Amino acid sequence: MPKDIDAKESGIGAATKRREDIRFLSGTGNYTDDINVNGQAYVHFLRSDVAHGRISSLETTAAAAMPGVLRIFTGADFEGVGGLPCGWQVTDRFGEVMQEPAHPVLAQGKVRHVGDPIAAVVAETPEQARDAAEAIELEIEELPAVIDMKAALQDGAPKVHDDLTSNLCYDWGFVEENKDAVNKAFDAAAHVTTLELVNNRLIANPMEPRVAVGDFNRATGDSTLYTTSQNPHVIRLLMGAFVLGIPEHKLRVVAPDVGGGFGSKIFHYAEEAFCTFAAKALNRAVKWTSSRSEAFMSDAHGRDHVTKIELALDADNNFTALRTDTLANMGAYLSTFAPSVPTWLHGTLMAGNYKTPLIYVNVKAVFTNTVPVDAYRGAGRPEATYQLERVIDKAARELGVDPIALRRQNFITEFPYATPVAVEYDTGDYVATMDKLEEIADLAGFAARRAESEKAGKLRGLGVNCYIEACGIAPSNLVGQLGARAGLYESATVRVNATGGIVVMTGSHSHGQGHETSFPQVISSMIGIPEDMVEIEHGDTNNAPMGMGTYGSRSLAVGGSAMVRATEKIIAKAKKIAAHLMEAADADIELKDGKFSVAGTDKSVAWGDVTLAAYVPHNYPLEEIEPGLEETAFYDPANFTYPSGAYACEVEVDPDTGKVTIERFAAADDFGNIVNPMIVDGQVHGGIGQGIGQALLEGCVYDENGQLLSASFMDYAMPRADDVPFYQVDHSCQTPCTHNPLGVKGCGEAGAIGSPPAVVNAVVDALQSAGKPVTHIDMPLSPARVWAAMQG
Amino acid sequence: MYEFEFARPTSVAEAVQALGAEEAQALGGGQTLIPTLKQRLAMPSVLVSLTGIAEMTGITTTGDGAVEIGGATCHADVAKGAAAAYPALAALAGQIGDPAVRNRGTIGGSLANNDPAACYPAAALASGATIVTNVREIAADDYFQGMFTTALDEGEIITSVRFPVPQAANYQKFLQPASRFAMVGVFVAKFAEGVRVAVTGASEEGVFRWSEAEAALASSFSPDAIDGLTVAPDGMIGDIHGTRAYRAHLVGVMTKRAVAAAA
Ligand SMILES: Cc1cc2nc3c(=O)[nH]c(=O)nc-3n(C[C@H](O)[C@H](O)[C@H](O)COP(=O)(O)OP(=O)(O)OC[C@H]3O[C@@H](n4cnc5c(N)ncnc54)[C@H](O)[C@@H]3O)c2cc1C
């Protein structure tokens, strides 16, 4: 563990144990599936078992007469109802907006992927609903499916959406004006390295599958949705305004404890809209609990890019230009934020940690007959990092130079730095993180470890890479220009109670990150009261102010900043009250260790005296300030934050079987200031675990007919504890963010972004060390793939 | 699941009677059958649980030195209870699934199911085991008849399995990355009369004996004896986890390793 652990006992910088773990680890959490509304009914969705087809007949009469059935809904019931909206509109390189197909709640005439919901049976019990769903007489005229993106773009390919001109969602160029200059730089290059690669499709598989409970109060006309969401306010807005036409004040969305999301619970899903709609139609609460099998074919998938990347270097090995061509799979419909992932969350990061002056990124987003693809831990940034760090590694090997030296030579060293891909890094120190990495990874000892491995008949490889990411999304005016149909500020209400305890209602949403522990640490440091006097509430749109939720490593940087701003307002007001109580001037009041004192005197009042006065305002400046102590702040960041780091992975490859084992993994990250080093360690550990999962194990595979072959844990390989080593993790390199009050950058996605290229670089190194002419293997690097690559 | 009745007999005779009902099905540890029921891929009228039958559990050593394991004995009990008498078999049981699977799943259920990637079939075939049922005894060589297919008749119960104990034996399992069943598993057993090599996970026909390797190992029980021997990729399983050629290759590698570990 890094040295900073236990450095402080409480407040910012302390490794406070996660208070929420008491309920999570003792089975006393309150997840959506734990919520049961009196008289609730259950829905079972009849889903398409073919990838593409026309519904030629859908007969529900017999099924509707089965025991316990309340009603069977089909697409016809949703004809007047809005479809699922897309929250980001991308404009293509010709100035045209993307093609945006309708996304019905239940299929309207056509099914477009295995798992597409066709009908919904609501019954008294889940079993009765399922029995009746089996009795629905459904005929589908199967149509040829498009699965492969290249095939989908060919002339005459079957169209996923008949009313669109083709399967191309958009053809995006960035920065379009640089295109010619980039091409010229390639013409002039001393060396060009080219790499074609696949960023494999993943399924998030959070431990808790999705659940939705819709409820309707006939007396008030209010609807409530309990759902497994990372952003309940966003769901309220999207579902209320675009799908069901319910104004926000008549719609409450509650996301209680959420058991992991990794992005997949950001989006607004058909099942949420259905349960809310059906509850009103039936005047009964309606519950849906996803089975694991359903999750595989209805949760948004992640990644799925096919990329060609080219790196141009001059005769001194300076990077002179970078050019990429990517096909990005959208799946059958546009999930909530899907169009932003391969564009603004990917193209803007292509500079990485390097001062490459000219960059051009082309992305063609493609519709296929597969489950929609959207943000997954890192969202666009892992795809950017992977291709960039792989092509740099390949270039180093082609040129016969040390991959670390080549990186160092091209590092950005002066900040702020405006990249050629439209973002400005505020701070960073890539030399420092690389130095730190070399130390903690003991790179000096690698040669000896390789010799040991060789003695045991194993090939040992070392892979090193850097990453940069943009977190803390985002300045609202900027993302508005880029096509976001939402603001991306965050909110907090800080409610101080009469006896001094505090409840913070944050628009951020923890689905495992530990907000209930780390947010109080901040307030504890600001006011000087114990952490356990502060409670965090989130997830209920009836309590928290309008917030945008948790993703993109934004909670502390944006949500935490909103909380700081609200707490500053609290402190300012509390000082006024304290000044009144001590008959002093506001400006002379100091707050330290939970005590207000008058500068230069021994006069003081305690935090509790002031909070009590605010609510029992007998001796109180009522003519100047209102009673009470509660403040709300909305924080809209001035820029993204730019965490960065350097990662090293050592693998052993069994030359007989191709099996890769991770022997060592080190991560040197710069997250700016750290609030809770233990939670940061945990976030990095989890992220690296997911990155190793992507690199070695996980792969979502469809056959050519659009049947999902990796449709259960029997065939979709999740990383297990024994697939990962003990990590060396360090975050002592800290260049604080310059534009948020905490100086924090975000750490939630770094591990998943930085680790896949390290693993693949290491395997290529291992194979080349044995003289195998292998320059690339596509993820996941399963034993079979590695072995096949070794056979040449 | 669809609805079913549940019977929990305490003797083989009662179980046989209960299984006489139409669409009745035996339930061992349920580690295969319960997921199948949950997916509504089976619709038995009555499930007859075998794990409450005392005469079907436990491990004994017979007069001729064979190890006899009750058909309803769970993998964890075999891993512990056979460790002294037949260590290679115990080690195999200890590598099946996870602790929950090992404490529920039974040897009888595994052999009755005959999943092409299951471990026990390799041990039974390589050991020349005898599958004892409520009506007869079946030699392992006659018992396995292809993927998910066995010599068992409808309603027939595996009451025990009798394993002759080899002079040396070892099981090498190469994990399928997702399920962690055997992508290729090889059980090598050396007896005074010869060597038996059984391969699971690899073939579309289920567990099989690799006779070329057996012959080579009979003359020299050393890893080198396998050098130059190959199994044909035709008929091997090819799927998203590995091609036919890869599985054929692994058969050789795992056999060598098993011999090295046993010798
Ligand atoms: C997560 C997981 C991992 C696993 N990993 C492995 C692995 O690595 N290797 C491996 O070999 N297996 C593995 N298995 C399978 C496991 O070993 C099962 O226990 C086994 O395949 C079936 O045994 P069971 O007792 O659970 O049988 P059940 O599921 O109860 O029954 C299976 C079938 O056998 C029939 N049956 C049951 N008992 C008898 C009997 N005594 N006589 C006649 N018919 C009977 C049933 O009617 C049914 O048709 C795994 C299972 C799971 C869930």
PDB file of N, CA, C and O in Angstrom, chain A residues 657-679:
ATOM      1  N   THR A 657       0.655 -23.902 -24.553  1.00  0.00           N
ATOM      2  CA  THR A 657      -0.802 -23.747 -24.602  1.00  0.00           C
ATOM      3  C   THR A 657      -1.248 -22.351 -25.006  1.00  0.00           C
ATOM      4  O   THR A 657      -2.419 -22.150 -25.320  1.00  0.00           O
ATOM      5  N   GLY A 658      -0.355 -21.371 -24.967  1.00  0.00           N
ATOM      6  CA  GLY A 658      -0.745 -19.995 -25.250  1.00  0.00           C
ATOM      7  C   GLY A 658      -1.390 -19.295 -24.069  1.00  0.00           C
ATOM      8  O   GLY A 658      -1.818 -18.147 -24.170  1.00  0.00           O
ATOM      9  N   LYS A 659      -1.445 -19.944 -22.937  1.00  0.00           N
ATOM     10  CA  LYS A 659      -2.107 -19.344 -21.759  1.00  0.00           C
ATOM     11  C   LYS A 659      -1.239 -18.220 -21.187  1.00  0.00           C
ATOM     12  O   LYS A 659      -0.041 -18.390 -20.966  1.00  0.00           O
ATOM     13  N   VAL A 660      -1.884 -17.072 -20.968  1.00  0.00           N
ATOM     14  CA  VAL A 660      -1.203 -15.900 -20.418  1.00  0.00           C
ATOM     15  C   VAL A 660      -1.555 -15.767 -18.947  1.00  0.00           C
ATOM     16  O   VAL A 660      -2.728 -15.841 -18.578  1.00  0.00           O
ATOM     17  N   THR A 661      -0.554 -15.549 -18.111  1.00  0.00           N
ATOM     18  CA  THR A 661      -0.839 -15.216 -16.716  1.00  0.00           C
ATOM     19  C   THR A 661      -0.190 -13.872 -16.402  1.00  0.00           C
ATOM     20  O   THR A 661       0.906 -13.566 -16.885  1.00  0.00           O
ATOM     21  N   ILE A 662      -0.920 -13.073 -15.637  1.00  0.00           N
ATOM     22  CA  ILE A 662      -0.399 -11.755 -15.258  1.00  0.00           C
ATOM     23  C   ILE A 662       0.432 -11.953 -14.000  1.00  0.00           C
ATOM     24  O   ILE A 662      -0.089 -12.361 -12.966  1.00  0.00           O
ATOM     25  N   GLU A 663       1.704 -11.675 -14.093  1.00  0.00           N
ATOM     26  CA  GLU A 663       2.598 -11.905 -12.954  1.00  0.00           C
ATOM     27  C   GLU A 663       2.733 -10.669 -12.069  1.00  0.00           C
ATOM     28  O   GLU A 663       2.823 -10.771 -10.863  1.00  0.00           O
ATOM     29  N   ARG A 664       2.814  -9.513 -12.706  1.00  0.00           N
ATOM     30  CA  ARG A 664       2.932  -8.258 -11.948  1.00  0.00           C
ATOM     31  C   ARG A 664       2.142  -7.184 -12.674  1.00  0.00           C
ATOM     32  O   ARG A 664       2.046  -7.199 -13.898  1.00  0.00           O
ATOM     33  N   PHE A 665       1.618  -6.256 -11.904  1.00  0.00           N
ATOM     34  CA  PHE A 665       0.941  -5.122 -12.535  1.00  0.00           C
ATOM     35  C   PHE A 665       1.143  -3.901 -11.661  1.00  0.00           C
ATOM     36  O   PHE A 665       0.842  -3.933 -10.472  1.00  0.00           O
ATOM     37  N   ALA A 666       1.677  -2.838 -12.246  1.00  0.00           N
ATOM     38  CA  ALA A 666       1.928  -1.619 -11.483  1.00  0.00           C
ATOM     39  C   ALA A 666       1.254  -0.435 -12.157  1.00  0.00           C
ATOM     40  O   ALA A 666       1.215  -0.343 -13.385  1.00  0.00           O
ATOM     41  N   ALA A 667       0.710   0.452 -11.338  1.00  0.00           N
ATOM     42  CA  ALA A 667       0.016   1.627 -11.847  1.00  0.00           C
ATOM     43  C   ALA A 667       0.478   2.854 -11.082  1.00  0.00           C
ATOM     44  O   ALA A 667       0.368   2.907  -9.860  1.00  0.00           O
ATOM     45  N   ALA A 668       1.020   3.831 -11.810  1.00  0.00           N
ATOM     46  CA  ALA A 668       1.361   5.123 -11.203  1.00  0.00           C
ATOM     47  C   ALA A 668       0.416   6.155 -11.794  1.00  0.00           C
ATOM     48  O   ALA A 668       0.478   6.469 -12.977  1.00  0.00           O
ATOM     49  N   ASP A 669      -0.505   6.620 -10.969  1.00  0.00           N
ATOM     50  CA  ASP A 669      -1.543   7.524 -11.446  1.00  0.00           C
ATOM     51  C   ASP A 669      -1.385   8.909 -10.842  1.00  0.00           C
ATOM     52  O   ASP A 669      -0.932   9.054  -9.706  1.00  0.00           O
ATOM     53  N   ASP A 670      -1.809   9.893 -11.603  1.00  0.00           N
ATOM     54  CA  ASP A 670      -1.910  11.266 -11.102  1.00  0.00           C
ATOM     55  C   ASP A 670      -3.384  11.649 -11.127  1.00  0.00           C
ATOM     56  O   ASP A 670      -3.941  11.923 -12.187  1.00  0.00           O
ATOM     57  N   PHE A 671      -3.994  11.597  -9.954  1.00  0.00           N
ATOM     58  CA  PHE A 671      -5.410  11.958  -9.841  1.00  0.00           C
ATOM     59  C   PHE A 671      -5.585  13.331  -9.211  1.00  0.00           C
ATOM     60  O   PHE A 671      -6.668  13.668  -8.744  1.00  0.00           O
ATOM     61  N   GLY A 672      -4.505  14.119  -9.164  1.00  0.00           N
ATOM     62  CA  GLY A 672      -4.603  15.382  -8.430  1.00  0.00           C
ATOM     63  C   GLY A 672      -4.715  15.068  -6.948  1.00  0.00           C
ATOM     64  O   GLY A 672      -4.155  14.082  -6.463  1.00  0.00           O
ATOM     65  N   ASN A 673      -5.452  15.910  -6.226  1.00  0.00           N
ATOM     66  CA  ASN A 673      -5.602  15.681  -4.786  1.00  0.00           C
ATOM     67  C   ASN A 673      -6.437  14.432  -4.526  1.00  0.00           C
ATOM     68  O   ASN A 673      -7.290  14.073  -5.324  1.00  0.00           O
ATOM     69  N   ILE A 674      -6.159  13.821  -3.382  1.00  0.00           N
ATOM     70  CA  ILE A 674      -6.829  12.568  -3.030  1.00  0.00           C
ATOM     71  C   ILE A 674      -7.637  12.797  -1.761  1.00  0.00           C
ATOM     72  O   ILE A 674      -7.105  13.285  -0.761  1.00  0.00           O
ATOM     73  N   VAL A 675      -8.896  12.423  -1.786  1.00  0.00           N
ATOM     74  CA  VAL A 675      -9.715  12.563  -0.579  1.00  0.00           C
ATOM     75  C   VAL A 675      -9.615  11.313   0.294  1.00  0.00           C
ATOM     76  O   VAL A 675      -9.430  11.393   1.495  1.00  0.00           O
ATOM     77  N   ASN A 676      -9.743  10.134  -0.337  1.00  0.00           N
ATOM     78  CA  ASN A 676      -9.641   8.902   0.441  1.00  0.00           C
ATOM     79  C   ASN A 676      -8.758   7.916  -0.316  1.00  0.00           C
ATOM     80  O   ASN A 676      -9.191   7.288  -1.289  1.00  0.00           O
ATOM     81  N   PRO A 677      -7.494   7.785   0.100  1.00  0.00           N
ATOM     82  CA  PRO A 677      -6.546   6.959  -0.668  1.00  0.00           C
ATOM     83  C   PRO A 677      -6.963   5.491  -0.755  1.00  0.00           C
ATOM     84  O   PRO A 677      -6.663   4.829  -1.746  1.00  0.00           O
ATOM     85  N   MET A 678      -7.666   5.007   0.250  1.00  0.00           N
ATOM     86  CA  MET A 678      -8.088   3.604   0.196  1.00  0.00           C
ATOM     87  C   MET A 678      -9.160   3.395  -0.878  1.00  0.00           C
ATOM     88  O   MET A 678      -9.115   2.431  -1.634  1.00  0.00           O
ATOM     89  N   ILE A 679     -10.095   4.328  -0.942  1.00  0.00           N
ATOM     90  CA  ILE A 679     -11.134   4.216  -1.973  1.00  0.00           C
ATOM     91  C   ILE A 679     -10.509   4.360  -3.355  1.00  0.00           C
ATOM     92  O   ILE A 679     -10.871   3.648  -4.295  1.00  0.00           O
TER      93      ILE A 679
END
